[in-house]
């Protein structure tokens, strides 16, 4: 198979991306827990503090990206770092995916800053199992929020369709 080298928009759903991230970043987080440095932990904590401040969506997303890349780099494995970078590049290359993830963060039930705190806390304890679970929990919440939004969108579309049918039936009864 030919690997696409262009940076054109990629067709990847937000759910597909979140699932892939859950698999790869969960394991990266577990590995990082064993060898993360104090400097990397301090960087994660600094990014979390920045995430609590008022900022644009783009600024928040840059902090979140840097948080996840810091964990990937903490593994000491260039292939893992490149894979996590590629997953985040897919997010940028699919406007629909990026928009859905943005909506999930702003309209979902997840506490994104709290979830990132939990990940950093698990890394600080240097417990691979807790770190994996914290990352899985964060990305499972993203998936749940995405599913909730998809359900809300489907219900709204059904309501609009039914309203149009009511309108059309109303016109027919006036004949």
PDB file of C-alpha atoms in Angstrom:
ATOM      1  CA  UNK A   1       0.000   0.000   0.000  1.00  0.00           C
ATOM      2  CA  UNK A   2       1.062   3.518  -0.795  1.00  0.00           C
ATOM      3  CA  UNK A   3       1.451   5.879   2.143  1.00  0.00           C
ATOM      4  CA  UNK A   4      -0.026   9.323   1.532  1.00  0.00           C
ATOM      5  CA  UNK A   5       2.685  11.946   2.003  1.00  0.00           C
ATOM      6  CA  UNK A   6       0.550  15.025   1.404  1.00  0.00           C
ATOM      7  CA  UNK A   7      -0.900  17.193   4.122  1.00  0.00           C
ATOM      8  CA  UNK A   8      -4.332  17.404   2.535  1.00  0.00           C
ATOM      9  CA  UNK A   9      -7.349  16.965   4.761  1.00  0.00           C
ATOM     10  CA  UNK A  10      -7.646  13.428   6.081  1.00  0.00           C
ATOM     11  CA  UNK A  11     -10.966  11.741   6.664  1.00  0.00           C
ATOM     12  CA  UNK A  12     -10.762  10.461  10.222  1.00  0.00           C
ATOM     13  CA  UNK A  13     -13.594  10.664  12.697  1.00  0.00           C
ATOM     14  CA  UNK A  14     -13.140  12.104  16.158  1.00  0.00           C
ATOM     15  CA  UNK A  15     -14.230   8.749  17.615  1.00  0.00           C
ATOM     16  CA  UNK A  16     -11.635   6.862  15.583  1.00  0.00           C
ATOM     17  CA  UNK A  17      -8.940   9.280  16.659  1.00  0.00           C
ATOM     18  CA  UNK A  18      -9.934   9.159  20.339  1.00  0.00           C
ATOM     19  CA  UNK A  19      -9.926   5.357  20.251  1.00  0.00           C
ATOM     20  CA  UNK A  20      -6.461   5.266  18.682  1.00  0.00           C
ATOM     21  CA  UNK A  21      -5.184   7.831  21.164  1.00  0.00           C
ATOM     22  CA  UNK A  22      -6.612   5.812  24.046  1.00  0.00           C
ATOM     23  CA  UNK A  23      -4.666   2.753  22.897  1.00  0.00           C
ATOM     24  CA  UNK A  24      -1.347   4.444  22.114  1.00  0.00           C
ATOM     25  CA  UNK A  25      -1.286   7.224  24.680  1.00  0.00           C
ATOM     26  CA  UNK A  26      -2.428   4.922  27.477  1.00  0.00           C
ATOM     27  CA  UNK A  27       0.587   2.698  26.918  1.00  0.00           C
ATOM     28  CA  UNK A  28       2.890   5.685  26.403  1.00  0.00           C
ATOM     29  CA  UNK A  29       1.697   7.078  29.729  1.00  0.00           C
ATOM     30  CA  UNK A  30       2.383   3.756  31.477  1.00  0.00           C
ATOM     31  CA  UNK A  31       5.905   3.636  30.045  1.00  0.00           C
ATOM     32  CA  UNK A  32       6.556   7.274  30.873  1.00  0.00           C
ATOM     33  CA  UNK A  33       5.530   6.683  34.500  1.00  0.00           C
ATOM     34  CA  UNK A  34       8.563   4.489  35.020  1.00  0.00           C
ATOM     35  CA  UNK A  35      11.132   6.985  33.733  1.00  0.00           C
ATOM     36  CA  UNK A  36       9.656  10.497  33.660  1.00  0.00           C
ATOM     37  CA  UNK A  37      12.011  13.189  34.931  1.00  0.00           C
ATOM     38  CA  UNK A  38      11.308  15.857  37.526  1.00  0.00           C
ATOM     39  CA  UNK A  39      11.702  18.473  34.769  1.00  0.00           C
ATOM     40  CA  UNK A  40       9.051  16.762  32.644  1.00  0.00           C
ATOM     41  CA  UNK A  41       6.705  16.493  35.629  1.00  0.00           C
ATOM     42  CA  UNK A  42       7.234  20.193  36.348  1.00  0.00           C
ATOM     43  CA  UNK A  43       6.431  20.976  32.698  1.00  0.00           C
ATOM     44  CA  UNK A  44       3.170  18.995  32.922  1.00  0.00           C
ATOM     45  CA  UNK A  45       2.185  20.822  36.097  1.00  0.00           C
ATOM     46  CA  UNK A  46       3.019  24.183  34.497  1.00  0.00           C
ATOM     47  CA  UNK A  47       0.848  23.344  31.479  1.00  0.00           C
ATOM     48  CA  UNK A  48      -2.048  22.354  33.758  1.00  0.00           C
ATOM     49  CA  UNK A  49      -1.741  25.667  35.605  1.00  0.00           C
ATOM     50  CA  UNK A  50      -1.828  27.492  32.270  1.00  0.00           C
ATOM     51  CA  UNK A  51      -4.931  25.509  31.201  1.00  0.00           C
ATOM     52  CA  UNK A  52      -6.855  26.943  34.161  1.00  0.00           C
ATOM     53  CA  UNK A  53      -6.381  30.510  32.894  1.00  0.00           C
ATOM     54  CA  UNK A  54      -8.716  32.320  30.519  1.00  0.00           C
ATOM     55  CA  UNK A  55      -7.475  31.763  26.963  1.00  0.00           C
ATOM     56  CA  UNK A  56      -8.640  31.158  23.421  1.00  0.00           C
ATOM     57  CA  UNK A  57      -9.590  27.685  22.239  1.00  0.00           C
ATOM     58  CA  UNK A  58      -6.448  27.583  20.097  1.00  0.00           C
ATOM     59  CA  UNK A  59      -4.242  28.505  23.055  1.00  0.00           C
ATOM     60  CA  UNK A  60      -5.866  25.805  25.199  1.00  0.00           C
ATOM     61  CA  UNK A  61      -5.409  23.228  22.441  1.00  0.00           C
ATOM     62  CA  UNK A  62      -1.715  24.145  22.138  1.00  0.00           C
ATOM     63  CA  UNK A  63      -1.266  23.538  25.889  1.00  0.00           C
ATOM     64  CA  UNK A  64      -3.129  20.251  25.675  1.00  0.00           C
ATOM     65  CA  UNK A  65      -1.001  19.126  22.729  1.00  0.00           C
ATOM     66  CA  UNK A  66       2.185  20.056  24.581  1.00  0.00           C
ATOM     67  CA  UNK A  67       0.943  18.140  27.648  1.00  0.00           C
ATOM     68  CA  UNK A  68       0.436  14.950  25.652  1.00  0.00           C
ATOM     69  CA  UNK A  69       3.681  15.365  23.702  1.00  0.00           C
ATOM     70  CA  UNK A  70       5.602  15.881  26.954  1.00  0.00           C
ATOM     71  CA  UNK A  71       4.329  12.492  28.108  1.00  0.00           C
ATOM     72  CA  UNK A  72       5.246  10.892  24.786  1.00  0.00           C
ATOM     73  CA  UNK A  73       8.758  12.378  24.972  1.00  0.00           C
ATOM     74  CA  UNK A  74       9.071  11.139  28.553  1.00  0.00           C
ATOM     75  CA  UNK A  75       9.005   7.571  27.213  1.00  0.00           C
ATOM     76  CA  UNK A  76      12.445   8.156  25.706  1.00  0.00           C
ATOM     77  CA  UNK A  77      11.238   6.371  22.564  1.00  0.00           C
ATOM     78  CA  UNK A  78      11.337   8.385  19.333  1.00  0.00           C
ATOM     79  CA  UNK A  79       8.880   6.027  17.594  1.00  0.00           C
ATOM     80  CA  UNK A  80       6.292   6.510  20.346  1.00  0.00           C
ATOM     81  CA  UNK A  81       6.784  10.277  20.240  1.00  0.00           C
ATOM     82  CA  UNK A  82       6.391  10.287  16.443  1.00  0.00           C
ATOM     83  CA  UNK A  83       3.227   8.158  16.671  1.00  0.00           C
ATOM     84  CA  UNK A  84       1.607  10.491  19.205  1.00  0.00           C
ATOM     85  CA  UNK A  85       2.621  13.502  17.073  1.00  0.00           C
ATOM     86  CA  UNK A  86       1.079  11.817  14.019  1.00  0.00           C
ATOM     87  CA  UNK A  87      -2.201  11.212  15.868  1.00  0.00           C
ATOM     88  CA  UNK A  88      -2.379  14.899  16.782  1.00  0.00           C
ATOM     89  CA  UNK A  89      -1.496  15.840  13.182  1.00  0.00           C
ATOM     90  CA  UNK A  90      -4.473  13.751  12.017  1.00  0.00           C
ATOM     91  CA  UNK A  91      -6.656  15.821  14.325  1.00  0.00           C
ATOM     92  CA  UNK A  92      -5.467  19.032  12.662  1.00  0.00           C
ATOM     93  CA  UNK A  93      -5.803  17.614   9.152  1.00  0.00           C
ATOM     94  CA  UNK A  94      -9.444  16.652   9.595  1.00  0.00           C
ATOM     95  CA  UNK A  95     -11.503  19.777  10.153  1.00  0.00           C
ATOM     96  CA  UNK A  96     -14.567  17.718  11.092  1.00  0.00           C
ATOM     97  CA  UNK A  97     -12.584  15.757  13.651  1.00  0.00           C
ATOM     98  CA  UNK A  98     -11.064  18.908  15.157  1.00  0.00           C
ATOM     99  CA  UNK A  99     -14.470  20.592  15.339  1.00  0.00           C
ATOM    100  CA  UNK A 100     -16.102  17.578  17.017  1.00  0.00           C
ATOM    101  CA  UNK A 101     -13.332  17.345  19.598  1.00  0.00           C
ATOM    102  CA  UNK A 102     -13.592  21.071  20.277  1.00  0.00           C
ATOM    103  CA  UNK A 103     -17.363  20.718  20.832  1.00  0.00           C
ATOM    104  CA  UNK A 104     -16.810  17.703  23.084  1.00  0.00           C
ATOM    105  CA  UNK A 105     -14.423  19.704  25.263  1.00  0.00           C
ATOM    106  CA  UNK A 106     -16.653  22.749  25.528  1.00  0.00           C
ATOM    107  CA  UNK A 107     -20.079  21.022  25.679  1.00  0.00           C
ATOM    108  CA  UNK A 108     -19.239  17.653  27.199  1.00  0.00           C
ATOM    109  CA  UNK A 109     -19.395  16.513  30.784  1.00  0.00           C
ATOM    110  CA  UNK A 110     -15.654  15.962  31.125  1.00  0.00           C
ATOM    111  CA  UNK A 111     -13.430  18.017  33.404  1.00  0.00           C
ATOM    112  CA  UNK A 112     -10.484  18.335  31.056  1.00  0.00           C
ATOM    113  CA  UNK A 113      -8.210  20.189  33.445  1.00  0.00           C
ATOM    114  CA  UNK A 114      -9.065  17.788  36.278  1.00  0.00           C
ATOM    115  CA  UNK A 115      -8.428  14.804  34.036  1.00  0.00           C
ATOM    116  CA  UNK A 116      -5.008  16.189  33.073  1.00  0.00           C
ATOM    117  CA  UNK A 117      -4.257  16.773  36.774  1.00  0.00           C
ATOM    118  CA  UNK A 118      -5.105  13.139  37.474  1.00  0.00           C
ATOM    119  CA  UNK A 119      -2.752  11.985  34.702  1.00  0.00           C
ATOM    120  CA  UNK A 120       0.086  14.148  36.023  1.00  0.00           C
ATOM    121  CA  UNK A 121      -0.575  12.937  39.560  1.00  0.00           C
ATOM    122  CA  UNK A 122      -0.378   9.297  38.474  1.00  0.00           C
ATOM    123  CA  UNK A 123       2.859  10.015  36.624  1.00  0.00           C
ATOM    124  CA  UNK A 124       4.259  11.699  39.743  1.00  0.00           C
ATOM    125  CA  UNK A 125       3.642   8.490  41.742  1.00  0.00           C
ATOM    126  CA  UNK A 126       5.552   6.654  39.016  1.00  0.00           C
ATOM    127  CA  UNK A 127       2.836   4.004  38.927  1.00  0.00           C
ATOM    128  CA  UNK A 128       2.465   2.695  35.352  1.00  0.00           C
ATOM    129  CA  UNK A 129      -0.907   1.053  36.012  1.00  0.00           C
ATOM    130  CA  UNK A 130      -2.386   4.227  37.573  1.00  0.00           C
ATOM    131  CA  UNK A 131      -0.913   6.350  34.768  1.00  0.00           C
ATOM    132  CA  UNK A 132      -2.434   4.093  32.105  1.00  0.00           C
ATOM    133  CA  UNK A 133      -5.792   4.157  33.894  1.00  0.00           C
ATOM    134  CA  UNK A 134      -5.706   7.954  34.210  1.00  0.00           C
ATOM    135  CA  UNK A 135      -5.004   8.393  30.490  1.00  0.00           C
ATOM    136  CA  UNK A 136      -7.634   5.783  29.603  1.00  0.00           C
ATOM    137  CA  UNK A 137     -10.112   7.557  31.856  1.00  0.00           C
ATOM    138  CA  UNK A 138      -9.425  10.908  30.189  1.00  0.00           C
ATOM    139  CA  UNK A 139      -9.817   9.555  26.670  1.00  0.00           C
ATOM    140  CA  UNK A 140     -12.816   7.382  27.635  1.00  0.00           C
ATOM    141  CA  UNK A 141     -14.485  10.615  28.801  1.00  0.00           C
ATOM    142  CA  UNK A 142     -13.651  12.232  25.441  1.00  0.00           C
ATOM    143  CA  UNK A 143     -15.257   9.252  23.695  1.00  0.00           C
ATOM    144  CA  UNK A 144     -18.319   9.450  25.955  1.00  0.00           C
ATOM    145  CA  UNK A 145     -18.653  13.183  25.291  1.00  0.00           C
ATOM    146  CA  UNK A 146     -18.351  12.596  21.532  1.00  0.00           C
ATOM    147  CA  UNK A 147     -21.060   9.923  21.659  1.00  0.00           C
ATOM    148  CA  UNK A 148     -23.288  12.232  23.687  1.00  0.00           C
ATOM    149  CA  UNK A 149     -22.882  14.989  21.122  1.00  0.00           C
ATOM    150  CA  UNK A 150     -23.598  12.588  18.249  1.00  0.00           C
ATOM    151  CA  UNK A 151     -26.754  11.478  20.032  1.00  0.00           C
ATOM    152  CA  UNK A 152     -27.854  15.093  20.625  1.00  0.00           C
ATOM    153  CA  UNK A 153     -27.196  15.939  16.979  1.00  0.00           C
ATOM    154  CA  UNK A 154     -29.217  12.924  15.806  1.00  0.00           C
ATOM    155  CA  UNK A 155     -32.120  13.880  18.093  1.00  0.00           C
ATOM    156  CA  UNK A 156     -32.061  17.467  16.809  1.00  0.00           C
ATOM    157  CA  UNK A 157     -32.089  16.252  13.201  1.00  0.00           C
ATOM    158  CA  UNK A 158     -35.041  13.993  13.986  1.00  0.00           C
ATOM    159  CA  UNK A 159     -36.884  16.904  15.652  1.00  0.00           C
ATOM    160  CA  UNK A 160     -36.294  19.097  12.598  1.00  0.00           C
ATOM    161  CA  UNK A 161     -37.484  16.346  10.271  1.00  0.00           C
ATOM    162  CA  UNK A 162     -40.622  15.792  12.341  1.00  0.00           C
ATOM    163  CA  UNK A 163     -41.316  19.545  12.510  1.00  0.00           C
ATOM    164  CA  UNK A 164     -41.126  19.692   8.710  1.00  0.00           C
ATOM    165  CA  UNK A 165     -43.506  16.717   8.422  1.00  0.00           C
ATOM    166  CA  UNK A 166     -45.943  18.451  10.799  1.00  0.00           C
ATOM    167  CA  UNK A 167     -45.726  21.609   8.732  1.00  0.00           C
ATOM    168  CA  UNK A 168     -46.388  19.717   5.513  1.00  0.00           C
ATOM    169  CA  UNK A 169     -49.323  17.820   7.042  1.00  0.00           C
ATOM    170  CA  UNK A 170     -50.700  21.125   8.328  1.00  0.00           C
ATOM    171  CA  UNK A 171     -50.622  22.525   4.792  1.00  0.00           C
ATOM    172  CA  UNK A 172     -52.463  19.468   3.508  1.00  0.00           C
ATOM    173  CA  UNK A 173     -55.236  19.774   6.069  1.00  0.00           C
ATOM    174  CA  UNK A 174     -55.907  23.309   4.871  1.00  0.00           C
ATOM    175  CA  UNK A 175     -56.849  22.089   1.413  1.00  0.00           C
TER     176      UNK A 175
END
